[in-house]
Short mmCIF file of C-alpha atoms in Angstrom, two decimals:
data_model
loop_
_atom_site.label_atom_id
_atom_site.label_comp_id
_atom_site.label_asym_id
_atom_site.label_seq_id
_atom_site.Cartn_x
_atom_site.Cartn_y
_atom_site.Cartn_z
CA MET A 1 0.00 0.00 0.00
CA ASP A 2 1.39 3.39 -0.97
CA ARG A 3 1.48 6.00 1.74
CA PRO A 4 1.19 9.65 0.79
CA MET A 5 4.47 11.51 1.08
CA ARG A 6 4.49 14.09 3.82
CA GLU A 7 5.91 17.37 2.64
CA VAL A 8 8.06 19.05 5.27
CA LEU A 9 10.34 22.06 4.95
CA TYR A 10 13.55 21.30 6.82
CA ILE A 11 15.82 24.15 7.84
CA ALA A 12 19.48 23.50 8.65
CA ALA A 13 20.84 25.33 11.67
CA LYS A 14 24.15 25.42 13.50
CA ALA A 15 24.37 25.65 17.25
CA PRO A 16 24.53 29.32 18.25
CA ARG A 17 27.96 28.89 19.84
CA VAL A 18 30.93 31.21 19.87
CA GLY A 19 33.51 29.90 17.42
CA PHE A 20 30.95 27.68 15.66
CA ALA A 21 28.39 29.96 14.03
CA LYS A 22 29.08 33.17 12.12
CA THR A 23 32.82 32.95 12.76
CA ARG A 24 33.86 35.26 9.91
CA LEU A 25 31.36 37.89 10.98
CA GLY A 26 32.63 37.42 14.52
CA GLU A 27 36.11 38.43 13.41
CA ALA A 28 34.71 41.81 12.40
CA VAL A 29 32.14 42.52 15.12
CA GLY A 30 33.10 40.19 17.96
CA GLN A 31 32.16 36.55 18.41
CA ALA A 32 29.51 37.10 21.09
CA GLN A 33 27.76 39.76 18.98
CA ALA A 34 27.84 37.51 15.91
CA VAL A 35 26.28 34.63 17.85
CA ALA A 36 23.59 36.95 19.25
CA LEU A 37 22.76 38.08 15.72
CA TYR A 38 22.62 34.46 14.51
CA ALA A 39 20.24 33.55 17.35
CA ALA A 40 18.03 36.45 16.28
CA PHE A 41 18.13 35.15 12.69
CA LEU A 42 16.91 31.74 13.92
CA ARG A 43 14.06 33.30 15.92
CA ASP A 44 13.01 35.41 12.93
CA LEU A 45 13.15 32.42 10.58
CA ALA A 46 10.98 30.34 12.91
CA ALA A 47 8.47 33.18 13.24
CA ARG A 48 8.34 33.63 9.46
CA PHE A 49 7.29 30.00 8.98
CA ALA A 50 5.09 29.73 12.09
CA ASP A 51 1.88 29.96 10.06
CA ALA A 52 3.11 28.03 7.03
CA PRO A 53 0.57 25.61 5.54
CA PHE A 54 3.10 22.79 5.89
CA PRO A 55 5.19 21.37 8.73
CA VAL A 56 8.62 22.82 9.37
CA GLY A 57 11.46 20.75 10.81
CA TRP A 58 15.00 21.55 11.86
CA TYR A 59 18.24 19.74 11.09
CA VAL A 60 20.81 20.83 13.63
CA THR A 61 24.54 20.50 13.92
CA PRO A 62 26.19 19.25 15.97
CA PRO A 63 23.61 16.59 16.83
CA ASP A 64 23.55 17.57 20.52
CA ALA A 65 22.63 21.19 19.71
CA TRP A 66 18.84 20.81 19.74
CA SER A 67 18.65 21.84 23.40
CA GLU A 68 20.28 25.16 22.46
CA ILE A 69 18.27 25.76 19.31
CA ALA A 70 14.81 24.61 20.45
CA PRO A 71 14.12 27.57 22.76
CA LEU A 72 14.89 29.92 19.86
CA VAL A 73 12.81 28.22 17.17
CA HIS A 74 10.10 26.08 18.74
CA VAL A 75 6.65 26.94 17.47
CA ASP A 76 3.61 24.74 18.11
CA GLY A 77 2.92 22.52 15.13
CA GLN A 78 6.50 22.40 13.92
CA VAL A 79 8.45 19.18 13.64
CA ASP A 80 11.18 18.90 16.27
CA GLY A 81 14.78 18.28 15.24
#
């Protein structure tokens, strides 16, 4: 029996860690400021897709980073990483 394919938009995200995300920007503006900006980008991206007519999921790196990313991006109805 064929099952219908579930369409999900997956967004890739790095852990918002100093020295891991936005490192080149961090060289110019400071690592902590670059990470703060990246965290804001993640929040904005999650908000933009909060009312999407399809599920949104998150692929995170490194694999243990979900606990850092979830508070920034979790919206009811989205697929957890």
